[in-house]
């Protein structure tokens, strides 16, 4: 009951009206998100909620190694070519002015859900949901991407008279909030408190599978576990290979399928740890072989062929 009214987020009424239209038309919607844990759970929240409401939500997560961060004009043009009329960004988009201008030219509506600091010129999207944008009256400014996605789903559920069904996604919102290391005060604290309770009682199948493959049993679910056990395994998917694996995990309806994906992500994380350790040791060797560095307060070490993830 202490969660702020989602309609006080600037542009939320426009965003919800467009989503209701998409639901009524059973329209195909494209979700485009970041490849980190916050982006992955943001997409999962939006996809599950839209699918349950009656829209058809596809998604795309860029490759960290091949494509890099952010919404690009190629994504817009490909979406428009396949007949997509609505794209929703998740944990990204606030600085994608060029891509969103192209979307406008092609008749593709864009709803931005993001929490990063905007530039002076906002992109010409149909709606921008970001509490950090100028003139946004929303009382809490420190939501993560998953938190903003959660507020959009809350507003949509209210509009569709689905009561408190938005709380089905509070465990994912809590996971994204802790993984993105935002301040755990205000609304974030409420989301994480409620999310931890849901994980203890009735977790998302993907969270349950990750807990199982991480061999977390018979212990209290707390923020340390979300931040240091689950989040690295989610991030590893995007760092070492295919971040979309995480979306499939958190939208899985079959526990066997969820566990299979979670085991793949567990292997990604083991590979990430091994790769990181090799780079770390090479860094230490580079520093120790140069005595002149010992008095420097900041040392930057680079190496040919080191893994970008």
Coordinates of C-alpha atoms in Angstrom, one line a residue:
X1 CA 0.0 0.0 0.0
X2 CA 3.0 2.3 0.2
X3 CA 4.0 2.0 -3.4
X4 CA 3.5 5.3 -5.2
X5 CA 0.8 5.6 -7.9
X6 CA 2.4 4.5 -11.2
X7 CA 0.3 7.0 -13.1
X8 CA 2.3 9.8 -11.6
X9 CA 5.3 8.7 -13.7
X10 CA 5.5 11.2 -16.6
X11 CA 4.0 9.7 -19.8
X12 CA 2.5 6.7 -18.0
X13 CA -1.1 7.4 -19.1
X14 CA 0.1 7.5 -22.7
X15 CA 2.1 4.3 -22.4
X16 CA -0.8 2.4 -20.7
X17 CA -3.3 3.6 -23.4
X18 CA -1.0 2.3 -26.1
X19 CA -0.5 -1.0 -24.4
X20 CA -4.3 -1.5 -23.9
X21 CA -4.7 -0.9 -27.6
X22 CA -2.0 -3.5 -28.3
X23 CA -3.7 -6.0 -26.0
X24 CA -7.2 -5.4 -27.6
X25 CA -5.7 -5.9 -31.1
X26 CA -3.6 -8.9 -30.0
X27 CA -0.8 -6.9 -31.5
X28 CA 2.8 -8.2 -31.8
X29 CA 5.1 -6.1 -29.6
X30 CA 8.9 -6.1 -29.7
X31 CA 10.8 -5.7 -26.4
X32 CA 14.4 -4.6 -26.6
X33 CA 16.6 -4.6 -23.5
X34 CA 20.0 -4.5 -22.1
X35 CA 22.1 -7.6 -21.7
X36 CA 22.8 -7.3 -17.9
X37 CA 20.7 -8.8 -15.1
X38 CA 18.5 -5.7 -14.8
X39 CA 17.7 -5.6 -18.5
X40 CA 17.0 -9.3 -18.7
X41 CA 14.5 -9.4 -15.8
X42 CA 12.9 -6.1 -17.2
X43 CA 12.2 -7.9 -20.4
X44 CA 10.9 -11.0 -18.6
X45 CA 8.5 -8.9 -16.5
X46 CA 7.1 -7.1 -19.5
X47 CA 6.9 -10.2 -21.8
X48 CA 5.1 -12.3 -19.2
X49 CA 2.7 -9.6 -18.3
X50 CA 1.9 -8.7 -21.9
X51 CA 1.5 -12.3 -23.0
X52 CA -0.9 -13.0 -20.1
X53 CA -2.9 -9.8 -21.0
X54 CA -3.3 -11.0 -24.6
X55 CA -0.7 -9.2 -26.6
X56 CA 2.1 -11.1 -28.4
X57 CA 5.5 -10.0 -27.0
X58 CA 8.7 -11.0 -28.8
X59 CA 12.1 -9.8 -27.5
X60 CA 15.6 -9.0 -28.6
X61 CA 18.7 -8.7 -26.5
X62 CA 21.9 -7.4 -28.2
X63 CA 25.1 -9.3 -28.1
X64 CA 27.6 -7.6 -25.9
X65 CA 30.5 -8.7 -28.1
X66 CA 29.1 -8.3 -31.6
X67 CA 26.6 -5.4 -31.2
X68 CA 27.3 -3.6 -28.0
X69 CA 25.0 -1.6 -25.8
X70 CA 21.8 0.3 -26.8
X71 CA 19.0 0.5 -29.3
X72 CA 20.3 1.0 -32.9
X73 CA 18.6 2.1 -36.1
X74 CA 19.2 -1.4 -37.6
X75 CA 16.9 -2.9 -34.9
X76 CA 14.2 -0.3 -35.7
X77 CA 14.4 -0.9 -39.5
X78 CA 14.3 -4.7 -39.1
X79 CA 11.3 -4.5 -36.7
X80 CA 9.4 -2.1 -39.1
X81 CA 10.2 -4.5 -42.0
X82 CA 8.4 -7.3 -40.2
X83 CA 5.3 -5.3 -39.5
X84 CA 6.0 -4.4 -35.8
X85 CA 4.1 -1.2 -34.8
X86 CA 5.2 -1.0 -31.1
X87 CA 8.6 -1.4 -29.5
X88 CA 9.2 -1.1 -25.8
X89 CA 12.8 -0.6 -24.5
X90 CA 13.8 -2.2 -21.2
X91 CA 16.6 -0.7 -19.1
X92 CA 17.8 1.3 -22.1
X93 CA 16.6 3.8 -24.7
X94 CA 16.8 7.2 -22.9
X95 CA 19.8 8.1 -25.1
X96 CA 18.7 6.4 -28.3
X97 CA 17.5 9.6 -30.0
X98 CA 18.8 8.6 -33.5
X99 CA 17.1 5.2 -33.5
X100 CA 13.8 6.5 -32.1
X101 CA 13.7 9.3 -34.7
X102 CA 14.1 6.6 -37.3
X103 CA 11.2 4.7 -35.7
X104 CA 9.0 7.8 -35.9
X105 CA 9.8 8.1 -39.7
X106 CA 8.8 4.5 -40.2
X107 CA 5.5 4.8 -38.2
X108 CA 6.7 2.6 -35.3
X109 CA 5.7 3.7 -31.8
X110 CA 8.3 3.4 -29.1
X111 CA 7.8 3.3 -25.3
X112 CA 11.0 3.9 -23.4
X113 CA 11.4 2.3 -20.0
X114 CA 14.7 3.3 -18.5
X115 CA 16.3 4.7 -15.4
X116 CA 19.6 6.1 -16.7
X117 CA 20.3 9.8 -16.8
X118 CA 18.9 11.4 -19.9
X119 CA 20.7 13.8 -22.2
X120 CA 19.4 17.3 -22.6
X121 CA 17.4 16.4 -25.7
X122 CA 15.0 13.6 -25.0
X123 CA 14.3 11.0 -27.8
X124 CA 11.0 11.6 -29.7
X125 CA 9.3 8.5 -28.3
X126 CA 5.6 8.0 -27.9
X127 CA 6.1 7.8 -24.1
X128 CA 9.2 7.9 -21.9
X129 CA 9.0 6.2 -18.5
X130 CA 12.0 7.4 -16.5
X131 CA 11.8 9.0 -13.1
X132 CA 15.0 10.9 -13.8
X133 CA 13.7 12.8 -16.8
X134 CA 13.0 16.5 -16.3
X135 CA 9.5 17.5 -15.1
X136 CA 8.7 13.9 -13.9
X137 CA 6.6 14.3 -10.7
X138 CA 7.2 10.7 -9.6
X139 CA 8.2 10.9 -5.9
X140 CA 10.9 8.2 -6.0
X141 CA 13.8 8.7 -8.5
X142 CA 16.0 5.7 -7.9
X143 CA 14.1 2.8 -9.5
X144 CA 16.2 0.4 -11.6
X145 CA 15.1 -0.7 -15.1
X146 CA 13.2 -3.6 -13.6
X147 CA 11.5 -1.3 -11.2
X148 CA 10.3 1.0 -14.0
X149 CA 9.1 -2.1 -16.0
X150 CA 7.3 -3.2 -12.8
X151 CA 5.5 0.1 -12.5
X152 CA 4.3 -0.1 -16.1
X153 CA 2.9 -3.5 -15.4
X154 CA 1.3 -2.2 -12.2
X155 CA -0.4 0.6 -14.2
X156 CA -1.5 -1.9 -16.9
X157 CA -3.0 -4.3 -14.4
X158 CA -4.9 -1.4 -12.7
X159 CA -6.3 -0.3 -16.1
X160 CA -7.3 -3.9 -17.0
X161 CA -8.9 -4.5 -13.6
X162 CA -6.5 -7.3 -12.8
X163 CA -6.3 -6.2 -9.1
X164 CA -2.9 -7.0 -7.6
X165 CA -1.7 -9.4 -10.4
X166 CA 1.3 -7.2 -10.9
X167 CA 2.7 -8.6 -7.6
X168 CA 3.3 -11.8 -9.6
X169 CA 6.4 -10.0 -10.9
X170 CA 7.7 -8.5 -7.7
X171 CA 10.3 -11.2 -7.1
X172 CA 11.8 -10.4 -10.5
X173 CA 11.7 -6.7 -9.8
X174 CA 13.5 -7.3 -6.5
X175 CA 16.2 -9.4 -8.2
X176 CA 16.8 -6.7 -10.8
X177 CA 16.9 -4.0 -8.1
X178 CA 19.5 -5.8 -6.0
X179 CA 21.5 -6.9 -9.1
X180 CA 21.7 -3.3 -10.4
X181 CA 23.0 -2.0 -7.0
X182 CA 20.6 0.9 -6.7
X183 CA 19.9 2.5 -3.3
X184 CA 17.7 0.2 -1.2
X185 CA 15.6 2.9 0.3
X186 CA 12.1 4.2 -0.4
X187 CA 10.2 2.2 -3.0
X188 CA 13.2 0.0 -3.8
X189 CA 13.1 -1.2 -0.2
X190 CA 9.4 -2.1 -0.5
X191 CA 9.9 -4.0 -3.8
X192 CA 12.8 -6.0 -2.4
X193 CA 11.0 -6.7 0.9
X194 CA 7.9 -8.0 -1.0
X195 CA 10.1 -9.8 -3.5
X196 CA 12.0 -11.7 -0.9
X197 CA 8.8 -12.9 0.7
X198 CA 7.5 -14.1 -2.7
X199 CA 10.7 -16.0 -3.4
X200 CA 10.4 -17.8 0.0
X201 CA 6.7 -18.6 -0.8
X202 CA 6.1 -18.9 -4.5
X203 CA 9.2 -17.9 -6.6
X204 CA 9.3 -17.4 -10.4
X205 CA 10.4 -20.8 -11.9
X206 CA 13.6 -19.3 -13.2
X207 CA 14.6 -18.0 -9.8
X208 CA 13.7 -21.4 -8.3
X209 CA 15.9 -23.2 -10.9
X210 CA 18.9 -20.9 -10.3
X211 CA 18.6 -21.5 -6.6
X212 CA 18.6 -25.2 -7.2
X213 CA 21.6 -25.3 -9.5
X214 CA 23.5 -23.0 -7.2
X215 CA 22.8 -25.5 -4.4
X216 CA 21.1 -23.0 -2.2
X217 CA 18.9 -25.0 0.1
X218 CA 17.5 -24.6 3.6
X219 CA 18.6 -21.1 4.1
X220 CA 16.9 -17.7 4.3
X221 CA 16.6 -15.9 1.0
X222 CA 18.2 -12.5 1.4
X223 CA 19.7 -9.6 -0.6
X224 CA 23.2 -11.1 -0.3
X225 CA 22.0 -14.3 -2.0
X226 CA 20.4 -12.3 -4.8
X227 CA 23.4 -10.0 -5.3
X228 CA 26.3 -12.5 -5.0
X229 CA 24.8 -15.9 -6.0
X230 CA 22.0 -15.3 -8.5
X231 CA 23.0 -12.0 -10.2
X232 CA 26.5 -13.2 -11.4
X233 CA 24.9 -16.2 -13.0
X234 CA 22.4 -14.0 -14.9
X235 CA 25.1 -11.5 -15.9
X236 CA 27.4 -14.4 -17.1
X237 CA 24.9 -15.2 -19.9
X238 CA 25.4 -11.8 -21.4
X239 CA 29.1 -11.6 -20.6
X240 CA 30.1 -14.9 -22.1
X241 CA 27.5 -15.6 -24.8
X242 CA 23.7 -15.2 -25.2
X243 CA 21.9 -13.0 -22.8
X244 CA 18.5 -14.0 -24.2
X245 CA 19.0 -17.3 -22.3
X246 CA 18.1 -15.3 -19.2
X247 CA 14.8 -14.1 -20.6
X248 CA 13.9 -17.7 -21.6
X249 CA 14.8 -18.7 -18.0
X250 CA 12.5 -16.2 -16.3
X251 CA 9.6 -16.7 -18.7
X252 CA 9.8 -20.5 -18.7
X253 CA 6.5 -22.3 -17.8
X254 CA 8.1 -25.7 -17.4
X255 CA 10.4 -26.4 -14.3
X256 CA 12.5 -28.9 -16.3
X257 CA 13.1 -26.4 -19.1
X258 CA 14.0 -23.7 -16.5
X259 CA 16.4 -26.0 -14.7
X260 CA 18.1 -26.9 -18.0
X261 CA 18.6 -23.2 -18.9
X262 CA 19.8 -22.5 -15.3
X263 CA 22.5 -25.2 -15.7
X264 CA 23.7 -23.7 -18.9
X265 CA 24.0 -20.3 -17.1
X266 CA 25.8 -22.0 -14.3
X267 CA 28.4 -23.2 -16.8
X268 CA 28.6 -19.7 -18.3
X269 CA 29.4 -18.4 -14.9
X270 CA 32.1 -21.0 -14.3
X271 CA 33.7 -20.1 -17.6
X272 CA 33.4 -16.4 -16.8
X273 CA 35.2 -17.0 -13.4
X274 CA 38.0 -18.9 -15.1
X275 CA 38.4 -16.3 -17.9
X276 CA 38.4 -13.5 -15.4
X277 CA 41.0 -15.2 -13.2
X278 CA 43.4 -15.6 -16.1
X279 CA 43.1 -11.9 -17.0
X280 CA 43.5 -11.0 -13.3
X281 CA 46.8 -13.0 -13.0
X282 CA 48.1 -11.4 -16.2
X283 CA 47.3 -8.0 -14.8
X284 CA 49.1 -8.7 -11.6
X285 CA 52.2 -10.0 -13.5
X286 CA 52.2 -6.9 -15.7
X287 CA 52.2 -4.6 -12.6
X288 CA 54.8 -6.6 -10.6
X289 CA 57.3 -6.6 -13.5
X290 CA 57.3 -2.8 -13.5
X291 CA 58.7 -1.4 -10.2
X292 CA 57.9 2.2 -11.3
X293 CA 54.2 1.5 -10.8
X294 CA 54.4 0.9 -7.1
X295 CA 53.9 4.6 -6.2
X296 CA 50.9 5.1 -8.6
X297 CA 47.5 5.5 -7.0
X298 CA 45.7 4.4 -10.2
X299 CA 46.9 1.7 -12.5
X300 CA 45.2 0.8 -15.8
X301 CA 46.3 -2.6 -17.3
X302 CA 45.4 -3.7 -20.8
X303 CA 46.2 -6.8 -22.9
X304 CA 45.7 -8.1 -26.4
X305 CA 42.8 -10.4 -26.8
X306 CA 41.4 -10.0 -23.3
X307 CA 37.7 -11.0 -23.2
X308 CA 35.4 -7.9 -23.3
X309 CA 32.8 -9.6 -21.1

